[in-house]
Amino acid sequence: MIAVIGSGIVGSLIAREINKYIEDVFIFEARNGIGTGVTKGNSGIIHGGYDDTPGSLRAELCYKGNKLYDEISQELSVEVKRVGSHVVALNEEELKAIDELEERAIQNGVQEYEILDKTELLEMEPNLNSDALKSFYCPIAGVTEPWEVAMQASRSLEINGGKVLKNKKLVEVKKKDNKFELLFEDGSSYIADLVINVAGLYADEVAKFFGDEVPYIFPVKGEYYLLGKNIKYANSVIFPTPSKLTKGCLVVPTVDGGFLAGPTAHGVKSKQDFSTTQEGLLEVREKSLRLVPTLDFSRNVVKAFAGLRPETREKDFHIDVGEGNVIHVSGIRSPGLTAAPAIARYVVEYLIQEKLHINLQKRENYLTHIEKVPHLVERDYDYWGRVIQEDPEAGEMICYCNKITKKEIKEAIKSGARTLDDVKFATRASFGECQGSFCTPKILKIISEETGLKPEEVLQNEEGSWIINSEVRMI
Amino acid sequence: MKYETDVVVLGGGGGGMAAAKAADKNGANVILIEREEENGGVLNQCIHNGFGIHYYRKDLTGPEFKETLQEELEHTNVKVLNSAFVLDVNKDKQLTFVNHKGIHEIKTKALVMATGARERHFNSLAVPGDRVAGIFTAGVAQKYINLQNLKPANSALIVGSGDIGLIMARRLHLEGIEVKGVVEILPYPGGLERNVQQCLRDYNIPLYLSHTVTRVEGNKRLGKVYVSQVDENRQIIPNTEKIFNVDSLVTSVGLIPLTDPIKFVETAPGFITSNTNQTSEDWIFAAGNCTVVFDLVDYVSREGEKAGKYAALYAQNQYFPEQKVKVIKGKNINVLHPMYIDPNERTKLYLRVSKTFKRAEVTVEPLGIKMVEEEARPSEMIEISMKPFKDKNLKEIEVSARELG
């Protein structure tokens, strides 16, 4: 058995890549949802690969990863929108950064870029700060929904004979002959022939269980605003000129039509600190307004949130074999999401086959393409009408904002959704502008009816996130 | 299935039912579409009293108000479609809706939008802190408690002193949930005075005016809420922080008119209408909280009735407004409805002042209308009845308010 520790976008894509050769692949996820750690809280950008330090593993895998997203999008039926990106110079000083980016692009072998003058830029992005002088435009940059990629990759794994196990927090590893015995907090244990550690923020701690040392990971927080769909602020991803530390605070059109502003980049002590802060949110407002002055933070905000990046002093991915048949995929900071499909290939083709000398044969019965069942609202009315003939609940609307029916919510529950967030990420119900004000009580009831859980046992997400305390009174 | 009718009413709450009733009375064939299994909208979960004092001259609970309207509706020829969700309304006066039987089309002559409002969510305030369970809108808390018999809290703080917030403070208190206070960023309560008395003072629930939530904290479920005082510019005053240990935050921070699925009508952000409830698209009428947010369901139903009547007349080619007088928001006016007046018809003008007045004089010029209001507050709607003024030949009128010394 091959064990992958972590169901983030990188872990699930690695698991899927291995699964193309070996059926017996398990993903062990410590939380109770797929891709709910680093994968959930980031900008969702597929970067162009032009600005990573030349010669770094990041630079090598980012550009490759970008290219692989066409395949990923097609095979996993996930949405990838190549909206392009602009790095915008607002003054003379920042013009230099544009030249530097061009130099880097050349060194990184990225040819898909153009330097646009003010007129061209403002024609493409009329809401930009009119001080804008030039932009470094990269048409192959895009956006996707990272957790959706992770969820679809996990589904693909399961369809092809692999397994995804949640609530499996690794607590100990015992070496047995050439194998590892993995012991989990819930008392279960599994024997693995090969382990891939893709534990995100915790990859350094997990490496220690195997007696290995990888670069120390410290969390860097990024805070964001999500803005509504009713105002179109930008057509493409808008970057400021980068600093040494970060790509800066951006304005990003999301896949489903909203906009993100952010992130900040501040080191925090705890790997569990996903809180937003007064200072951070103020910083996002100030910096993103400098790029797009029309951003409406007073009336158009859907929510604010924060994500954590697994940062290392080396500032590069650390992807290598450890002691025995274990591979540590750690320090996957930006552009980890972009690089993820390339990291998966790097792990399988280079580390497993070449470095560990494990000979792999492609499976003949492997199903490459998986469907994503489109939401009924995305289908034509004839099709939807026929579905309703078979199942009247396909005509019962539960989430009014995103138009998700009872049938779809029940299907998510049948595929394993147990919490409000599970349903939310699997179906988009309660993701809309009302943020669940109309549908949460209904969804809670459906989960309870379908699973036999009492309303008191239905959680928002993790253990402890209860919604209902008890009945109001005995009936 | 394909339907054909004179008037479609979208939304079966207090506004929609009244509209359907009135359209029927005025001779139109009417279809009422409601997305929930039952009509009534938010009335169903508002089990407190105070409804109907103007409209029925009776003090009813929400469900009683709804039942009364529902009964009246049953004595009409209105066809009611429940559990039906409208997906699309197009400019050719055709609607598409889905229900458990399939996808259907309706061809109509006129449409009344009575789609109500949604609650502004706490998330949209972007208050710093942890993302935890235990933060609900007042409507969600009300639904759990009143309709599902589920208790979503042990201890709570309420944010926003609008009527829903005040009423939920009392409701939670009466169900044994410890309500530690109501926090209001404005220097005056957002809800009706009678609710401040009956929901807070009667139960010794503290009201923190000029206060705001600055941070929420918790481990998976809410644990602490930080609250600070604000100055007149809503800036936080340092060293005024209070910490409330609660597992729930119930928010009542405003309602937002719902205009879906229509995209081609003027909004601000609710539908802009005339005194006959006509929108910028002459076959579409709108009434109630999808235009502006009203204080009372009584007003909503009255507006609905008017919308239903004119929609019916329009559908039967009996209503052609010749002229529209623009209503301009003058000094100290925050909300004004309607924004246009057909001067051939009577008008109910609703307004909210933009600040608190000890004694306000509201004027409508050049019509020479003057009204004196004691203790005018933005939270209480002022209503002005106006006669037709066709002969005056006006292009616009202006409404403003000033303090009487």
mmCIF file with all atom_site columns, C-alpha atoms in Angstrom, chain A residues 31 40 225 272-279 281 285 297-299 301-306 377 380-382 384-385 388-389 391-397 399-401 403 420 424 433-442 444-445 455-456 460-475, chain B residues 34-37 83-88 96 98-103 105 115 117-134 136-137 139-141 143-146 148-155 171 174-175 213-216 219-222 236 247-248 256-258 260-261:
data_model
loop_
_atom_site.group_PDB
_atom_site.id
_atom_site.type_symbol
_atom_site.label_atom_id
_atom_site.label_alt_id
_atom_site.label_comp_id
_atom_site.label_asym_id
_atom_site.label_entity_id
_atom_site.label_seq_id
_atom_site.pdbx_PDB_ins_code
_atom_site.Cartn_x
_atom_site.Cartn_y
_atom_site.Cartn_z
_atom_site.occupancy
_atom_site.B_iso_or_equiv
_atom_site.pdbx_formal_charge
_atom_site.auth_seq_id
_atom_site.auth_comp_id
_atom_site.auth_asym_id
_atom_site.auth_atom_id
_atom_site.pdbx_PDB_model_num
ATOM 1   C CA . ARG A 1 31  ? -9.095  16.858 9.391   1.00 0.00 ? 31  ARG A CA 1
ATOM 2   C CA . LYS A 1 40  ? -8.757  26.221 1.270   1.00 0.00 ? 40  LYS A CA 1
ATOM 3   C CA . TYR A 1 225 ? -11.667 39.973 1.528   1.00 0.00 ? 225 TYR A CA 1
ATOM 4   C CA . GLN A 1 272 ? -4.070  26.867 13.748  1.00 0.00 ? 272 GLN A CA 1
ATOM 5   C CA . ASP A 1 273 ? -4.473  30.622 13.764  1.00 0.00 ? 273 ASP A CA 1
ATOM 6   C CA . PHE A 1 274 ? -6.825  31.295 10.869  1.00 0.00 ? 274 PHE A CA 1
ATOM 7   C CA . SER A 1 275 ? -8.171  34.481 12.429  1.00 0.00 ? 275 SER A CA 1
ATOM 8   C CA . THR A 1 276 ? -8.438  37.780 10.618  1.00 0.00 ? 276 THR A CA 1
ATOM 9   C CA . THR A 1 277 ? -7.090  40.928 12.239  1.00 0.00 ? 277 THR A CA 1
ATOM 10  C CA . GLN A 1 278 ? -7.959  44.606 12.300  1.00 0.00 ? 278 GLN A CA 1
ATOM 11  C CA . GLU A 1 279 ? -4.522  45.562 10.969  1.00 0.00 ? 279 GLU A CA 1
ATOM 12  C CA . LEU A 1 281 ? -7.835  43.748 6.874   1.00 0.00 ? 281 LEU A CA 1
ATOM 13  C CA . ARG A 1 285 ? -8.093  47.558 1.877   1.00 0.00 ? 285 ARG A CA 1
ATOM 14  C CA . PHE A 1 297 ? -15.381 47.595 0.916   1.00 0.00 ? 297 PHE A CA 1
ATOM 15  C CA . SER A 1 298 ? -18.338 49.291 2.526   1.00 0.00 ? 298 SER A CA 1
ATOM 16  C CA . ARG A 1 299 ? -21.187 47.563 0.717   1.00 0.00 ? 299 ARG A CA 1
ATOM 17  C CA . VAL A 1 301 ? -18.083 42.537 1.064   1.00 0.00 ? 301 VAL A CA 1
ATOM 18  C CA . VAL A 1 302 ? -19.216 38.910 1.279   1.00 0.00 ? 302 VAL A CA 1
ATOM 19  C CA . LYS A 1 303 ? -16.709 37.915 3.943   1.00 0.00 ? 303 LYS A CA 1
ATOM 20  C CA . ALA A 1 304 ? -13.144 38.136 5.157   1.00 0.00 ? 304 ALA A CA 1
ATOM 21  C CA . PHE A 1 305 ? -10.954 35.133 5.808   1.00 0.00 ? 305 PHE A CA 1
ATOM 22  C CA . ALA A 1 306 ? -7.364  34.104 6.352   1.00 0.00 ? 306 ALA A CA 1
ATOM 23  C CA . VAL A 1 377 ? -28.952 24.866 -12.744 1.00 0.00 ? 377 VAL A CA 1
ATOM 24  C CA . ASP A 1 380 ? -30.425 22.882 -19.996 1.00 0.00 ? 380 ASP A CA 1
ATOM 25  C CA . TYR A 1 381 ? -34.012 22.918 -18.856 1.00 0.00 ? 381 TYR A CA 1
ATOM 26  C CA . ASP A 1 382 ? -34.954 19.816 -20.881 1.00 0.00 ? 382 ASP A CA 1
ATOM 27  C CA . TRP A 1 384 ? -33.229 19.171 -15.706 1.00 0.00 ? 384 TRP A CA 1
ATOM 28  C CA . GLY A 1 385 ? -36.916 18.503 -16.395 1.00 0.00 ? 385 GLY A CA 1
ATOM 29  C CA . ILE A 1 388 ? -37.171 15.887 -12.006 1.00 0.00 ? 388 ILE A CA 1
ATOM 30  C CA . GLN A 1 389 ? -39.455 13.272 -13.600 1.00 0.00 ? 389 GLN A CA 1
ATOM 31  C CA . ASP A 1 391 ? -36.605 12.380 -8.775  1.00 0.00 ? 391 ASP A CA 1
ATOM 32  C CA . PRO A 1 392 ? -38.972 15.185 -7.738  1.00 0.00 ? 392 PRO A CA 1
ATOM 33  C CA . GLU A 1 393 ? -36.389 16.445 -5.226  1.00 0.00 ? 393 GLU A CA 1
ATOM 34  C CA . ALA A 1 394 ? -34.342 17.674 -8.181  1.00 0.00 ? 394 ALA A CA 1
ATOM 35  C CA . GLY A 1 395 ? -37.037 20.347 -8.459  1.00 0.00 ? 395 GLY A CA 1
ATOM 36  C CA . GLU A 1 396 ? -36.892 21.365 -4.828  1.00 0.00 ? 396 GLU A CA 1
ATOM 37  C CA . MET A 1 397 ? -34.693 24.414 -4.345  1.00 0.00 ? 397 MET A CA 1
ATOM 38  C CA . CYS A 1 399 ? -30.006 27.132 -1.669  1.00 0.00 ? 399 CYS A CA 1
ATOM 39  C CA . TYR A 1 400 ? -31.645 30.132 -3.302  1.00 0.00 ? 400 TYR A CA 1
ATOM 40  C CA . CYS A 1 401 ? -28.469 32.092 -4.015  1.00 0.00 ? 401 CYS A CA 1
ATOM 41  C CA . LYS A 1 403 ? -29.642 27.362 -6.822  1.00 0.00 ? 403 LYS A CA 1
ATOM 42  C CA . LEU A 1 420 ? -22.446 21.955 7.011   1.00 0.00 ? 420 LEU A CA 1
ATOM 43  C CA . LYS A 1 424 ? -21.053 23.720 1.348   1.00 0.00 ? 424 LYS A CA 1
ATOM 44  C CA . GLU A 1 433 ? -24.503 36.159 -0.950  1.00 0.00 ? 433 GLU A CA 1
ATOM 45  C CA . CYS A 1 434 ? -26.885 35.336 1.902   1.00 0.00 ? 434 CYS A CA 1
ATOM 46  C CA . GLN A 1 435 ? -24.157 33.117 3.401   1.00 0.00 ? 435 GLN A CA 1
ATOM 47  C CA . GLY A 1 436 ? -26.627 30.455 4.380   1.00 0.00 ? 436 GLY A CA 1
ATOM 48  C CA . SER A 1 437 ? -29.265 32.631 6.026   1.00 0.00 ? 437 SER A CA 1
ATOM 49  C CA . PHE A 1 438 ? -32.023 30.930 4.043   1.00 0.00 ? 438 PHE A CA 1
ATOM 50  C CA . CYS A 1 439 ? -30.690 27.415 3.665   1.00 0.00 ? 439 CYS A CA 1
ATOM 51  C CA . THR A 1 440 ? -28.570 26.464 6.695   1.00 0.00 ? 440 THR A CA 1
ATOM 52  C CA . PRO A 1 441 ? -31.497 25.371 8.885   1.00 0.00 ? 441 PRO A CA 1
ATOM 53  C CA . LYS A 1 442 ? -32.798 23.281 5.983   1.00 0.00 ? 442 LYS A CA 1
ATOM 54  C CA . LEU A 1 444 ? -28.964 20.874 8.926   1.00 0.00 ? 444 LEU A CA 1
ATOM 55  C CA . LYS A 1 445 ? -32.318 19.123 8.877   1.00 0.00 ? 445 LYS A CA 1
ATOM 56  C CA . PRO A 1 455 ? -29.331 18.003 15.098  1.00 0.00 ? 455 PRO A CA 1
ATOM 57  C CA . GLU A 1 456 ? -27.021 18.432 18.116  1.00 0.00 ? 456 GLU A CA 1
ATOM 58  C CA . GLN A 1 460 ? -20.139 23.230 11.126  1.00 0.00 ? 460 GLN A CA 1
ATOM 59  C CA . ASN A 1 461 ? -16.821 21.517 10.397  1.00 0.00 ? 461 ASN A CA 1
ATOM 60  C CA . GLU A 1 462 ? -14.398 20.201 13.031  1.00 0.00 ? 462 GLU A CA 1
ATOM 61  C CA . GLU A 1 463 ? -15.151 18.522 16.326  1.00 0.00 ? 463 GLU A CA 1
ATOM 62  C CA . GLY A 1 464 ? -16.382 21.208 18.717  1.00 0.00 ? 464 GLY A CA 1
ATOM 63  C CA . SER A 1 465 ? -18.079 23.377 16.092  1.00 0.00 ? 465 SER A CA 1
ATOM 64  C CA . TRP A 1 466 ? -21.583 22.506 17.241  1.00 0.00 ? 466 TRP A CA 1
ATOM 65  C CA . ILE A 1 467 ? -24.617 24.360 15.923  1.00 0.00 ? 467 ILE A CA 1
ATOM 66  C CA . ILE A 1 468 ? -27.483 23.136 18.077  1.00 0.00 ? 468 ILE A CA 1
ATOM 67  C CA . ASN A 1 469 ? -27.262 22.666 21.816  1.00 0.00 ? 469 ASN A CA 1
ATOM 68  C CA . SER A 1 470 ? -30.505 20.788 22.403  1.00 0.00 ? 470 SER A CA 1
ATOM 69  C CA . GLU A 1 471 ? -34.187 20.890 21.683  1.00 0.00 ? 471 GLU A CA 1
ATOM 70  C CA . VAL A 1 472 ? -35.924 24.025 22.897  1.00 0.00 ? 472 VAL A CA 1
ATOM 71  C CA . ARG A 1 473 ? -38.471 21.930 24.741  1.00 0.00 ? 473 ARG A CA 1
ATOM 72  C CA . MET A 1 474 ? -39.680 18.339 24.820  1.00 0.00 ? 474 MET A CA 1
ATOM 73  C CA . ILE A 1 475 ? -42.499 17.828 22.369  1.00 0.00 ? 475 ILE A CA 1
ATOM 74  C CA . GLU B 2 34  ? -43.957 31.184 -3.604  1.00 0.00 ? 34  GLU B CA 1
ATOM 75  C CA . ARG B 2 35  ? -40.675 29.312 -3.212  1.00 0.00 ? 35  ARG B CA 1
ATOM 76  C CA . GLU B 2 36  ? -41.495 27.873 0.193   1.00 0.00 ? 36  GLU B CA 1
ATOM 77  C CA . GLU B 2 37  ? -44.016 25.117 0.832   1.00 0.00 ? 37  GLU B CA 1
ATOM 78  C CA . SER B 2 83  ? -42.492 25.192 -3.578  1.00 0.00 ? 83  SER B CA 1
ATOM 79  C CA . ALA B 2 84  ? -41.955 26.840 -6.939  1.00 0.00 ? 84  ALA B CA 1
ATOM 80  C CA . PHE B 2 85  ? -38.710 28.662 -7.620  1.00 0.00 ? 85  PHE B CA 1
ATOM 81  C CA . VAL B 2 86  ? -38.518 31.229 -10.403 1.00 0.00 ? 86  VAL B CA 1
ATOM 82  C CA . LEU B 2 87  ? -35.315 30.795 -12.385 1.00 0.00 ? 87  LEU B CA 1
ATOM 83  C CA . ASP B 2 88  ? -35.771 33.453 -14.993 1.00 0.00 ? 88  ASP B CA 1
ATOM 84  C CA . THR B 2 96  ? -39.579 30.081 -16.026 1.00 0.00 ? 96  THR B CA 1
ATOM 85  C CA . VAL B 2 98  ? -39.030 24.907 -11.322 1.00 0.00 ? 98  VAL B CA 1
ATOM 86  C CA . ASN B 2 99  ? -40.945 22.723 -8.904  1.00 0.00 ? 99  ASN B CA 1
ATOM 87  C CA . HIS B 2 100 ? -41.052 19.047 -8.049  1.00 0.00 ? 100 HIS B CA 1
ATOM 88  C CA . LYS B 2 101 ? -43.038 18.345 -11.206 1.00 0.00 ? 101 LYS B CA 1
ATOM 89  C CA . GLY B 2 102 ? -40.638 19.908 -13.665 1.00 0.00 ? 102 GLY B CA 1
ATOM 90  C CA . ILE B 2 103 ? -39.713 23.156 -15.370 1.00 0.00 ? 103 ILE B CA 1
ATOM 91  C CA . GLU B 2 105 ? -43.256 28.566 -18.325 1.00 0.00 ? 105 GLU B CA 1
ATOM 92  C CA . THR B 2 115 ? -39.676 39.120 -3.164  1.00 0.00 ? 115 THR B CA 1
ATOM 93  C CA . ALA B 2 117 ? -35.421 41.033 1.616   1.00 0.00 ? 117 ALA B CA 1
ATOM 94  C CA . ARG B 2 118 ? -32.598 38.979 3.019   1.00 0.00 ? 118 ARG B CA 1
ATOM 95  C CA . GLU B 2 119 ? -30.605 39.618 6.164   1.00 0.00 ? 119 GLU B CA 1
ATOM 96  C CA . ARG B 2 120 ? -27.204 41.216 5.878   1.00 0.00 ? 120 ARG B CA 1
ATOM 97  C CA . HIS B 2 121 ? -24.787 38.569 7.109   1.00 0.00 ? 121 HIS B CA 1
ATOM 98  C CA . PHE B 2 122 ? -22.225 39.118 9.852   1.00 0.00 ? 122 PHE B CA 1
ATOM 99  C CA . ASN B 2 123 ? -19.546 37.851 7.461   1.00 0.00 ? 123 ASN B CA 1
ATOM 100 C CA . SER B 2 124 ? -20.079 40.882 5.261   1.00 0.00 ? 124 SER B CA 1
ATOM 101 C CA . LEU B 2 125 ? -19.068 43.159 8.134   1.00 0.00 ? 125 LEU B CA 1
ATOM 102 C CA . ALA B 2 126 ? -15.607 41.554 8.032   1.00 0.00 ? 126 ALA B CA 1
ATOM 103 C CA . VAL B 2 127 ? -15.172 41.760 11.796  1.00 0.00 ? 127 VAL B CA 1
ATOM 104 C CA . PRO B 2 128 ? -11.698 40.454 12.671  1.00 0.00 ? 128 PRO B CA 1
ATOM 105 C CA . GLY B 2 129 ? -11.262 37.195 14.529  1.00 0.00 ? 129 GLY B CA 1
ATOM 106 C CA . ASP B 2 130 ? -11.677 33.453 14.352  1.00 0.00 ? 130 ASP B CA 1
ATOM 107 C CA . ARG B 2 131 ? -14.063 31.792 11.957  1.00 0.00 ? 131 ARG B CA 1
ATOM 108 C CA . VAL B 2 132 ? -16.248 29.866 14.327  1.00 0.00 ? 132 VAL B CA 1
ATOM 109 C CA . ALA B 2 133 ? -19.642 28.261 14.563  1.00 0.00 ? 133 ALA B CA 1
ATOM 110 C CA . GLY B 2 134 ? -22.225 30.080 16.662  1.00 0.00 ? 134 GLY B CA 1
ATOM 111 C CA . PHE B 2 136 ? -26.269 33.438 13.261  1.00 0.00 ? 136 PHE B CA 1
ATOM 112 C CA . THR B 2 137 ? -28.503 36.023 11.740  1.00 0.00 ? 137 THR B CA 1
ATOM 113 C CA . GLY B 2 139 ? -33.728 35.135 11.262  1.00 0.00 ? 139 GLY B CA 1
ATOM 114 C CA . VAL B 2 140 ? -31.781 31.881 11.326  1.00 0.00 ? 140 VAL B CA 1
ATOM 115 C CA . ALA B 2 141 ? -31.888 31.753 15.133  1.00 0.00 ? 141 ALA B CA 1
ATOM 116 C CA . LYS B 2 143 ? -36.138 29.672 12.430  1.00 0.00 ? 143 LYS B CA 1
ATOM 117 C CA . TYR B 2 144 ? -34.275 27.155 14.592  1.00 0.00 ? 144 TYR B CA 1
ATOM 118 C CA . ILE B 2 145 ? -36.133 28.096 17.752  1.00 0.00 ? 145 ILE B CA 1
ATOM 119 C CA . ASN B 2 146 ? -39.633 28.878 16.521  1.00 0.00 ? 146 ASN B CA 1
ATOM 120 C CA . GLN B 2 148 ? -37.582 23.612 14.278  1.00 0.00 ? 148 GLN B CA 1
ATOM 121 C CA . ASN B 2 149 ? -37.645 23.494 18.090  1.00 0.00 ? 149 ASN B CA 1
ATOM 122 C CA . LEU B 2 150 ? -33.857 23.658 18.125  1.00 0.00 ? 150 LEU B CA 1
ATOM 123 C CA . LYS B 2 151 ? -31.863 25.704 20.602  1.00 0.00 ? 151 LYS B CA 1
ATOM 124 C CA . PRO B 2 152 ? -28.757 27.117 18.928  1.00 0.00 ? 152 PRO B CA 1
ATOM 125 C CA . ALA B 2 153 ? -27.251 28.826 21.972  1.00 0.00 ? 153 ALA B CA 1
ATOM 126 C CA . ASN B 2 154 ? -26.676 28.800 25.709  1.00 0.00 ? 154 ASN B CA 1
ATOM 127 C CA . SER B 2 155 ? -25.538 32.383 26.037  1.00 0.00 ? 155 SER B CA 1
ATOM 128 C CA . ARG B 2 171 ? -37.178 35.282 22.510  1.00 0.00 ? 171 ARG B CA 1
ATOM 129 C CA . LEU B 2 174 ? -37.624 33.524 27.357  1.00 0.00 ? 174 LEU B CA 1
ATOM 130 C CA . GLU B 2 175 ? -36.199 30.208 26.145  1.00 0.00 ? 175 GLU B CA 1
ATOM 131 C CA . VAL B 2 213 ? -18.066 44.341 17.931  1.00 0.00 ? 213 VAL B CA 1
ATOM 132 C CA . THR B 2 214 ? -14.346 44.517 17.255  1.00 0.00 ? 214 THR B CA 1
ATOM 133 C CA . ARG B 2 215 ? -13.350 40.871 17.452  1.00 0.00 ? 215 ARG B CA 1
ATOM 134 C CA . VAL B 2 216 ? -14.790 37.367 17.776  1.00 0.00 ? 216 VAL B CA 1
ATOM 135 C CA . ASN B 2 219 ? -12.039 27.395 19.372  1.00 0.00 ? 219 ASN B CA 1
ATOM 136 C CA . LYS B 2 220 ? -14.375 25.939 16.694  1.00 0.00 ? 220 LYS B CA 1
ATOM 137 C CA . ARG B 2 221 ? -17.395 27.433 18.513  1.00 0.00 ? 221 ARG B CA 1
ATOM 138 C CA . LEU B 2 222 ? -17.656 31.061 19.566  1.00 0.00 ? 222 LEU B CA 1
ATOM 139 C CA . ILE B 2 236 ? -13.404 53.032 18.132  1.00 0.00 ? 236 ILE B CA 1
ATOM 140 C CA . ASP B 2 247 ? -21.254 30.899 22.694  1.00 0.00 ? 247 ASP B CA 1
ATOM 141 C CA . SER B 2 248 ? -23.492 32.734 20.255  1.00 0.00 ? 248 SER B CA 1
ATOM 142 C CA . ILE B 2 256 ? -31.112 43.885 1.824   1.00 0.00 ? 256 ILE B CA 1
ATOM 143 C CA . PRO B 2 257 ? -33.914 43.968 -0.768  1.00 0.00 ? 257 PRO B CA 1
ATOM 144 C CA . LEU B 2 258 ? -34.026 40.909 -3.007  1.00 0.00 ? 258 LEU B CA 1
ATOM 145 C CA . ASP B 2 260 ? -33.506 38.269 -8.179  1.00 0.00 ? 260 ASP B CA 1
ATOM 146 C CA . PRO B 2 261 ? -33.914 37.055 -10.815 1.00 0.00 ? 261 PRO B CA 1
#
